[in-house]
CSV table of N, CA and C in Angstrom, one decimal:
chain,number,residue,atom,x,y,z
A,1,UNK,N,-4.6,-148.1,82.7
A,1,UNK,CA,-4.5,-148.5,84.4
A,1,UNK,C,-5.2,-149.9,84.6
A,2,UNK,N,-6.3,-149.9,84.0
A,2,UNK,CA,-7.0,-151.5,84.1
A,2,UNK,C,-6.3,-152.5,83.6
A,3,UNK,N,-5.4,-152.4,82.6
A,3,UNK,CA,-4.7,-153.2,82.4
A,3,UNK,C,-3.5,-153.6,83.2
A,4,UNK,N,-3.1,-152.8,83.9
A,4,UNK,CA,-2.2,-152.9,84.8
A,4,UNK,C,-2.6,-153.7,86.1
A,5,UNK,N,-3.6,-153.2,86.4
A,5,UNK,CA,-4.4,-153.9,87.3
A,5,UNK,C,-4.8,-155.7,87.5
A,6,UNK,N,-5.0,-155.7,86.0
A,6,UNK,CA,-5.3,-157.3,85.5
A,6,UNK,C,-3.9,-157.8,85.7
A,7,UNK,N,-2.8,-157.3,85.5
A,7,UNK,CA,-1.2,-158.0,85.2
A,7,UNK,C,-1.0,-158.2,86.6
A,8,UNK,N,-1.6,-157.3,87.9
A,8,UNK,CA,-1.1,-157.8,89.2
A,8,UNK,C,-1.7,-159.2,89.5
A,9,UNK,N,-3.2,-159.4,89.1
A,9,UNK,CA,-4.0,-160.3,89.3
A,9,UNK,C,-3.9,-161.7,88.6
A,10,UNK,N,-3.2,-161.2,87.7
A,10,UNK,CA,-3.1,-162.6,86.7
A,10,UNK,C,-2.6,-163.7,87.2
A,11,UNK,N,-1.7,-164.1,88.0
A,11,UNK,CA,-1.1,-165.1,88.6
A,11,UNK,C,-2.5,-165.9,89.2
A,12,UNK,N,-3.5,-165.5,89.8
A,12,UNK,CA,-4.5,-165.9,90.4
A,12,UNK,C,-5.4,-166.6,89.3
A,13,UNK,N,-5.6,-166.4,88.3
A,13,UNK,CA,-6.4,-166.7,87.1
A,13,UNK,C,-6.0,-167.9,86.2
A,14,UNK,N,-4.7,-168.3,86.4
A,14,UNK,CA,-4.3,-169.6,85.6
A,14,UNK,C,-3.4,-169.2,84.6
A,15,UNK,N,-3.0,-170.1,83.7
A,15,UNK,CA,-2.0,-170.0,82.7
A,15,UNK,C,-2.9,-169.2,81.5
A,16,UNK,N,-3.7,-169.3,81.3
A,16,UNK,CA,-4.4,-169.0,79.8
A,16,UNK,C,-4.4,-167.2,80.3
A,17,UNK,N,-5.1,-166.8,81.2
A,17,UNK,CA,-5.1,-165.6,81.8
A,17,UNK,C,-3.7,-164.7,81.9
A,18,UNK,N,-2.6,-165.6,82.2
A,18,UNK,CA,-1.5,-165.1,82.2
A,18,UNK,C,-0.8,-164.6,81.2
A,19,UNK,N,-1.2,-165.7,79.9
A,19,UNK,CA,-0.5,-165.3,78.8
A,19,UNK,C,-1.2,-164.4,77.9
A,20,UNK,N,-2.8,-164.3,77.9
A,20,UNK,CA,-3.5,-163.1,77.4
A,20,UNK,C,-3.1,-161.6,78.0
A,21,UNK,N,-2.9,-161.7,79.6
A,21,UNK,CA,-2.6,-160.6,80.1
A,21,UNK,C,-1.3,-160.1,79.8
A,22,UNK,N,-0.3,-160.9,79.8
A,22,UNK,CA,0.9,-160.8,79.3
A,22,UNK,C,1.4,-160.0,77.9
A,23,UNK,N,0.4,-160.8,76.9
A,23,UNK,CA,0.3,-160.3,75.5
A,23,UNK,C,-0.1,-159.0,75.3
A,24,UNK,N,-1.3,-158.7,76.3
A,24,UNK,CA,-1.9,-157.1,76.2
A,24,UNK,C,-1.1,-156.3,76.8
A,25,UNK,N,-0.6,-156.4,77.8
A,25,UNK,CA,0.8,-155.8,78.4
A,25,UNK,C,2.2,-155.3,77.4
A,26,UNK,N,2.3,-156.6,77.0
A,26,UNK,CA,3.5,-156.2,75.9
A,26,UNK,C,3.0,-155.4,74.9
A,27,UNK,N,1.9,-155.5,74.0
A,27,UNK,CA,1.4,-155.0,73.1
A,27,UNK,C,1.3,-153.5,73.5
A,28,UNK,N,0.3,-153.3,74.7
A,28,UNK,CA,0.6,-151.7,75.2
A,28,UNK,C,1.8,-151.2,75.3
A,29,UNK,N,2.6,-151.9,75.9
A,29,UNK,CA,4.1,-151.1,76.1
A,29,UNK,C,4.7,-150.9,74.9
A,30,UNK,N,4.6,-151.6,73.7
A,30,UNK,CA,5.2,-151.7,72.5
A,30,UNK,C,4.4,-150.3,71.9
A,31,UNK,N,3.2,-150.6,71.5
A,31,UNK,CA,2.6,-149.2,71.0
A,31,UNK,C,2.9,-148.0,71.5
A,32,UNK,N,2.9,-147.8,73.0
A,32,UNK,CA,3.6,-146.5,73.8
A,32,UNK,C,4.7,-146.1,73.3
A,33,UNK,N,5.7,-147.3,73.4
A,33,UNK,CA,7.1,-146.8,73.0
A,33,UNK,C,7.4,-146.5,71.5
A,34,UNK,N,6.4,-147.1,70.4
A,34,UNK,CA,6.2,-146.6,69.3
A,34,UNK,C,6.1,-145.0,68.9
A,35,UNK,N,4.7,-144.9,69.7
A,35,UNK,CA,4.2,-143.6,69.5
A,35,UNK,C,5.1,-142.5,70.0
A,36,UNK,N,6.0,-142.9,71.0
A,36,UNK,CA,6.7,-142.0,71.8
A,36,UNK,C,8.1,-141.8,70.9
A,37,UNK,N,8.5,-142.8,70.1
A,37,UNK,CA,9.5,-142.7,69.1
A,37,UNK,C,9.5,-141.8,67.7
A,38,UNK,N,8.3,-142.1,67.6
A,38,UNK,CA,7.7,-141.1,66.3
A,38,UNK,C,7.2,-139.6,66.6
A,39,UNK,N,6.7,-139.4,68.0
A,39,UNK,CA,6.4,-138.0,68.4
A,39,UNK,C,8.0,-137.6,68.8
A,40,UNK,N,9.0,-138.2,69.0
A,40,UNK,CA,10.3,-137.6,69.2
A,40,UNK,C,10.9,-137.3,68.0
A,41,UNK,N,10.6,-138.4,67.0
A,41,UNK,CA,11.4,-137.9,65.8
A,41,UNK,C,10.9,-136.8,65.1
A,42,UNK,N,9.5,-136.5,65.1
A,42,UNK,CA,8.8,-135.6,64.5
A,42,UNK,C,9.4,-133.9,65.3
A,43,UNK,N,9.7,-134.2,66.6
A,43,UNK,CA,9.9,-132.9,67.6
A,43,UNK,C,11.7,-132.8,66.9
A,44,UNK,N,12.3,-133.7,67.0
A,44,UNK,CA,13.7,-133.8,66.1
A,44,UNK,C,13.7,-133.2,65.0
A,45,UNK,N,13.0,-133.8,64.0
A,45,UNK,CA,12.8,-133.1,62.7
A,45,UNK,C,12.6,-131.8,62.6
A,46,UNK,N,11.6,-131.2,63.4
A,46,UNK,CA,11.4,-129.9,63.4
A,46,UNK,C,12.2,-128.9,63.8
A,47,UNK,N,13.0,-129.2,64.9
A,47,UNK,CA,14.5,-128.5,65.5
A,47,UNK,C,15.5,-128.6,64.7
A,48,UNK,N,15.6,-129.5,64.1
A,48,UNK,CA,16.8,-129.9,62.9
A,48,UNK,C,16.6,-129.0,61.9
A,49,UNK,N,15.3,-128.8,61.2
A,49,UNK,CA,15.2,-127.9,60.1
A,49,UNK,C,15.4,-126.6,60.5
A,50,UNK,N,14.7,-126.2,62.1
A,50,UNK,CA,14.7,-124.7,62.3
A,50,UNK,C,16.4,-124.2,62.5
A,51,UNK,N,17.3,-125.1,62.9
A,51,UNK,CA,18.7,-125.1,63.2
A,51,UNK,C,19.4,-124.8,62.1
A,52,UNK,N,18.8,-125.8,61.0
A,52,UNK,CA,19.6,-125.9,59.6
A,52,UNK,C,19.2,-124.4,58.8
A,53,UNK,N,17.8,-124.0,59.0
A,53,UNK,CA,17.8,-122.4,58.4
A,53,UNK,C,18.4,-121.3,58.9
A,54,UNK,N,18.6,-121.5,60.3
A,54,UNK,CA,19.4,-120.3,60.8
A,54,UNK,C,20.6,-120.3,60.5
A,55,UNK,N,21.1,-121.5,60.5
A,55,UNK,CA,22.7,-121.5,60.1
A,55,UNK,C,22.8,-121.3,58.7
A,56,UNK,N,22.1,-121.4,57.8
A,56,UNK,CA,21.9,-121.3,56.2
A,56,UNK,C,21.9,-120.0,55.8
A,57,UNK,N,21.1,-119.1,56.8
A,57,UNK,CA,20.7,-117.8,56.3
A,57,UNK,C,21.8,-117.1,55.9
A,58,UNK,N,21.9,-116.1,55.1
A,58,UNK,CA,22.8,-115.2,54.7
A,58,UNK,C,22.7,-113.8,55.1
A,59,UNK,N,23.7,-113.1,55.5
A,59,UNK,CA,23.8,-111.8,55.9
A,59,UNK,C,23.6,-110.9,54.9
A,60,UNK,N,23.1,-109.7,55.2
A,60,UNK,CA,23.1,-109.0,54.0
A,60,UNK,C,24.4,-108.7,53.2
A,61,UNK,N,25.5,-108.3,54.0
A,61,UNK,CA,26.7,-108.2,53.1
A,61,UNK,C,27.3,-109.6,52.2
A,62,UNK,N,26.8,-110.9,52.8
A,62,UNK,CA,27.0,-112.2,51.8
A,62,UNK,C,26.0,-111.9,50.8
A,63,UNK,N,24.8,-111.8,50.8
A,63,UNK,CA,23.9,-111.4,49.8
A,63,UNK,C,24.4,-110.6,48.7
A,64,UNK,N,25.1,-109.6,48.9
A,64,UNK,CA,25.6,-108.4,48.3
A,64,UNK,C,26.8,-109.0,47.3
A,65,UNK,N,27.5,-109.5,48.1
A,65,UNK,CA,28.8,-110.3,47.6
A,65,UNK,C,28.5,-111.4,46.5
A,66,UNK,N,27.5,-112.2,46.8
A,66,UNK,CA,26.9,-113.4,45.8
A,66,UNK,C,26.3,-112.6,44.7
A,67,UNK,N,25.5,-111.5,44.8
A,67,UNK,CA,24.8,-110.9,43.8
A,67,UNK,C,26.1,-110.3,42.9
A,68,UNK,N,27.1,-109.9,43.3
A,68,UNK,CA,28.3,-109.4,42.7
A,68,UNK,C,29.0,-110.2,42.0
A,69,UNK,N,29.4,-111.3,42.7
A,69,UNK,CA,29.8,-112.4,42.1
A,69,UNK,C,28.8,-113.1,40.5
A,70,UNK,N,27.6,-113.1,40.8
A,70,UNK,CA,26.9,-113.8,40.0
A,70,UNK,C,26.5,-112.6,38.6
A,71,UNK,N,25.9,-111.4,39.1
A,71,UNK,CA,25.7,-110.7,37.6
A,71,UNK,C,26.5,-109.4,37.8
A,72,UNK,N,27.9,-109.2,38.5
A,72,UNK,CA,28.7,-108.4,37.9
A,72,UNK,C,28.0,-107.1,39.3
A,73,UNK,N,29.3,-105.7,39.0
A,73,UNK,CA,28.5,-105.0,40.1
A,73,UNK,C,27.5,-104.0,39.5
A,74,UNK,N,27.1,-103.4,40.5
A,74,UNK,CA,25.9,-102.4,40.0
A,74,UNK,C,26.3,-101.6,39.0
A,75,UNK,N,27.5,-101.1,38.8
A,75,UNK,CA,27.7,-100.2,37.7
A,75,UNK,C,28.2,-101.0,36.6
A,76,UNK,N,28.4,-102.2,36.4
A,76,UNK,CA,28.6,-102.9,35.1
A,76,UNK,C,27.1,-103.5,34.6
A,77,UNK,N,26.2,-103.7,35.8
A,77,UNK,CA,24.9,-103.7,35.2
A,77,UNK,C,24.2,-102.8,34.7
A,78,UNK,N,24.4,-101.5,35.3
A,78,UNK,CA,23.9,-100.5,34.6
A,78,UNK,C,24.6,-100.1,33.2
A,79,UNK,N,25.5,-100.5,33.1
A,79,UNK,CA,26.4,-100.1,31.7
A,79,UNK,C,25.7,-100.9,30.8
A,80,UNK,N,25.6,-102.3,31.2
A,80,UNK,CA,25.0,-103.5,30.2
A,80,UNK,C,23.5,-102.9,29.8
A,81,UNK,N,22.5,-102.4,30.8
A,81,UNK,CA,21.4,-102.1,30.2
A,81,UNK,C,21.4,-101.3,29.7
A,82,UNK,N,22.1,-100.0,29.8
A,82,UNK,CA,22.0,-99.0,29.0
A,82,UNK,C,22.8,-99.3,27.5
A,83,UNK,N,23.6,-99.9,27.4
A,83,UNK,CA,24.1,-100.5,26.0
A,83,UNK,C,22.9,-101.3,25.4
A,84,UNK,N,22.2,-102.0,26.1
A,84,UNK,CA,21.3,-102.7,25.3
A,84,UNK,C,19.8,-101.9,25.0
A,85,UNK,N,19.7,-101.1,25.8
A,85,UNK,CA,18.9,-99.9,25.7
A,85,UNK,C,19.4,-99.2,24.3
A,86,UNK,N,20.5,-98.7,24.1
A,86,UNK,CA,21.2,-98.0,23.1
A,86,UNK,C,20.6,-99.1,21.8
A,87,UNK,N,20.8,-100.2,21.8
A,87,UNK,CA,21.2,-101.3,20.7
A,87,UNK,C,19.2,-101.3,20.3
A,88,UNK,N,18.9,-101.3,21.2
A,88,UNK,CA,17.4,-101.1,20.9
A,88,UNK,C,16.8,-99.8,20.4
A,89,UNK,N,17.2,-98.9,20.4
A,89,UNK,CA,17.0,-97.6,20.0
A,89,UNK,C,17.7,-97.3,18.3
A,90,UNK,N,18.5,-98.4,17.9
A,90,UNK,CA,18.8,-97.9,16.6
A,90,UNK,C,18.0,-98.2,15.6
A,91,UNK,N,18.2,-97.8,14.5
A,91,UNK,CA,16.9,-97.8,13.3
A,91,UNK,C,17.2,-99.3,12.8
A,92,UNK,N,16.4,-100.0,12.1
A,92,UNK,CA,16.4,-101.2,11.6
A,92,UNK,C,17.4,-101.1,10.2
A,93,UNK,N,17.9,-102.4,10.3
A,93,UNK,CA,19.2,-102.4,9.4
A,93,UNK,C,18.7,-103.2,8.0
A,94,UNK,N,19.1,-102.6,7.1
A,94,UNK,CA,18.7,-103.3,5.6
A,94,UNK,C,19.5,-104.9,5.6
A,95,UNK,N,18.5,-105.5,5.3
A,95,UNK,CA,18.8,-107.1,5.4
A,95,UNK,C,19.3,-107.5,3.8
A,96,UNK,N,20.1,-106.8,3.2
A,96,UNK,CA,21.0,-107.4,2.0
A,96,UNK,C,21.8,-108.1,2.6
A,97,UNK,N,22.8,-108.6,1.7
A,97,UNK,CA,23.7,-109.4,1.8
A,97,UNK,C,24.8,-108.9,2.4
A,98,UNK,N,25.1,-107.6,1.9
A,98,UNK,CA,26.1,-106.8,2.7
A,98,UNK,C,25.5,-106.0,4.0
A,99,UNK,N,24.5,-106.3,4.5
A,99,UNK,CA,24.2,-105.4,5.6
A,99,UNK,C,24.9,-106.1,6.9
A,100,UNK,N,24.8,-105.0,8.1
A,100,UNK,CA,25.7,-105.4,9.4
A,100,UNK,C,24.8,-106.3,10.2
A,101,UNK,N,25.4,-107.1,11.0
A,101,UNK,CA,24.9,-108.1,11.6
A,101,UNK,C,23.8,-107.5,12.3
A,102,UNK,N,22.5,-108.3,12.6
A,102,UNK,CA,21.6,-107.6,13.6
A,102,UNK,C,21.4,-108.2,14.9
A,103,UNK,N,22.2,-109.3,15.3
A,103,UNK,CA,22.3,-110.1,16.2
A,103,UNK,C,23.6,-110.2,16.7
A,104,UNK,N,24.1,-109.7,17.7
A,104,UNK,CA,25.4,-110.1,18.2
A,104,UNK,C,25.4,-111.1,19.4
A,105,UNK,N,26.6,-112.2,19.5
A,105,UNK,CA,26.9,-112.9,20.7
A,105,UNK,C,28.2,-112.4,21.2
A,106,UNK,N,28.2,-112.2,22.5
A,106,UNK,CA,29.2,-111.5,22.9
A,106,UNK,C,29.6,-112.2,24.3
A,107,UNK,N,30.8,-113.3,24.1
A,107,UNK,CA,31.5,-114.0,25.0
A,107,UNK,C,32.6,-113.3,25.9
A,108,UNK,N,32.8,-112.2,25.9
A,108,UNK,CA,33.7,-112.0,26.8
A,108,UNK,C,34.9,-111.2,26.2
A,109,UNK,N,35.4,-112.6,25.3
A,109,UNK,CA,36.6,-112.7,25.1
A,109,UNK,C,36.8,-112.4,23.4
A,110,UNK,N,35.5,-112.7,22.9
A,110,UNK,CA,35.2,-112.1,21.6
A,110,UNK,C,33.6,-112.3,21.1
A,111,UNK,N,33.5,-111.4,20.1
A,111,UNK,CA,32.1,-111.6,19.7
A,111,UNK,C,31.7,-112.1,18.2
A,112,UNK,N,30.4,-112.4,17.9
A,112,UNK,CA,30.2,-112.8,16.8
A,112,UNK,C,28.7,-112.2,16.6
A,113,UNK,N,28.7,-111.8,15.2
A,113,UNK,CA,27.4,-111.1,14.8
A,113,UNK,C,26.9,-112.3,13.7
A,114,UNK,N,25.3,-111.8,13.4
A,114,UNK,CA,24.8,-112.7,12.4
A,114,UNK,C,23.4,-112.2,12.2
A,115,UNK,N,23.2,-112.2,10.6
A,115,UNK,CA,22.0,-111.6,10.3
A,115,UNK,C,20.9,-112.7,9.4
A,116,UNK,N,19.9,-112.2,9.2
A,116,UNK,CA,19.0,-113.0,8.6
A,116,UNK,C,18.2,-112.3,7.5
A,117,UNK,N,18.5,-113.3,6.4
A,117,UNK,CA,17.8,-113.0,5.1
A,117,UNK,C,16.3,-113.3,5.0
A,118,UNK,N,15.7,-112.3,4.4
A,118,UNK,CA,14.2,-112.7,3.9
A,118,UNK,C,14.2,-113.9,3.1
A,119,UNK,N,13.4,-115.0,3.1
A,119,UNK,CA,13.1,-116.2,2.3
A,119,UNK,C,12.5,-115.5,1.1
């Protein structure tokens, strides 16, 4: 407030006083403007993030549909788990050259077996 009071009385004190007062006044206005813009930017960032999160939130049905697309239906997942559990319950295989594969790769269209031999 005192800065603006000095600006009013500046014409009475001469050229040096006018320049100094004008420079201080310009600096104060610039500082206030920058602070206002930075504060407005932070407020806008917070509002934008909140709105983006709200728009991107999935509903329960969208979440279930995505889970089905990514991992398959619950029935298929249950079947895969039981199949893997059954494979784990099998007795160990003989590792001779004529042994059945102990590791299977299944690509959906075909499967490939692999066995390891002791060194």
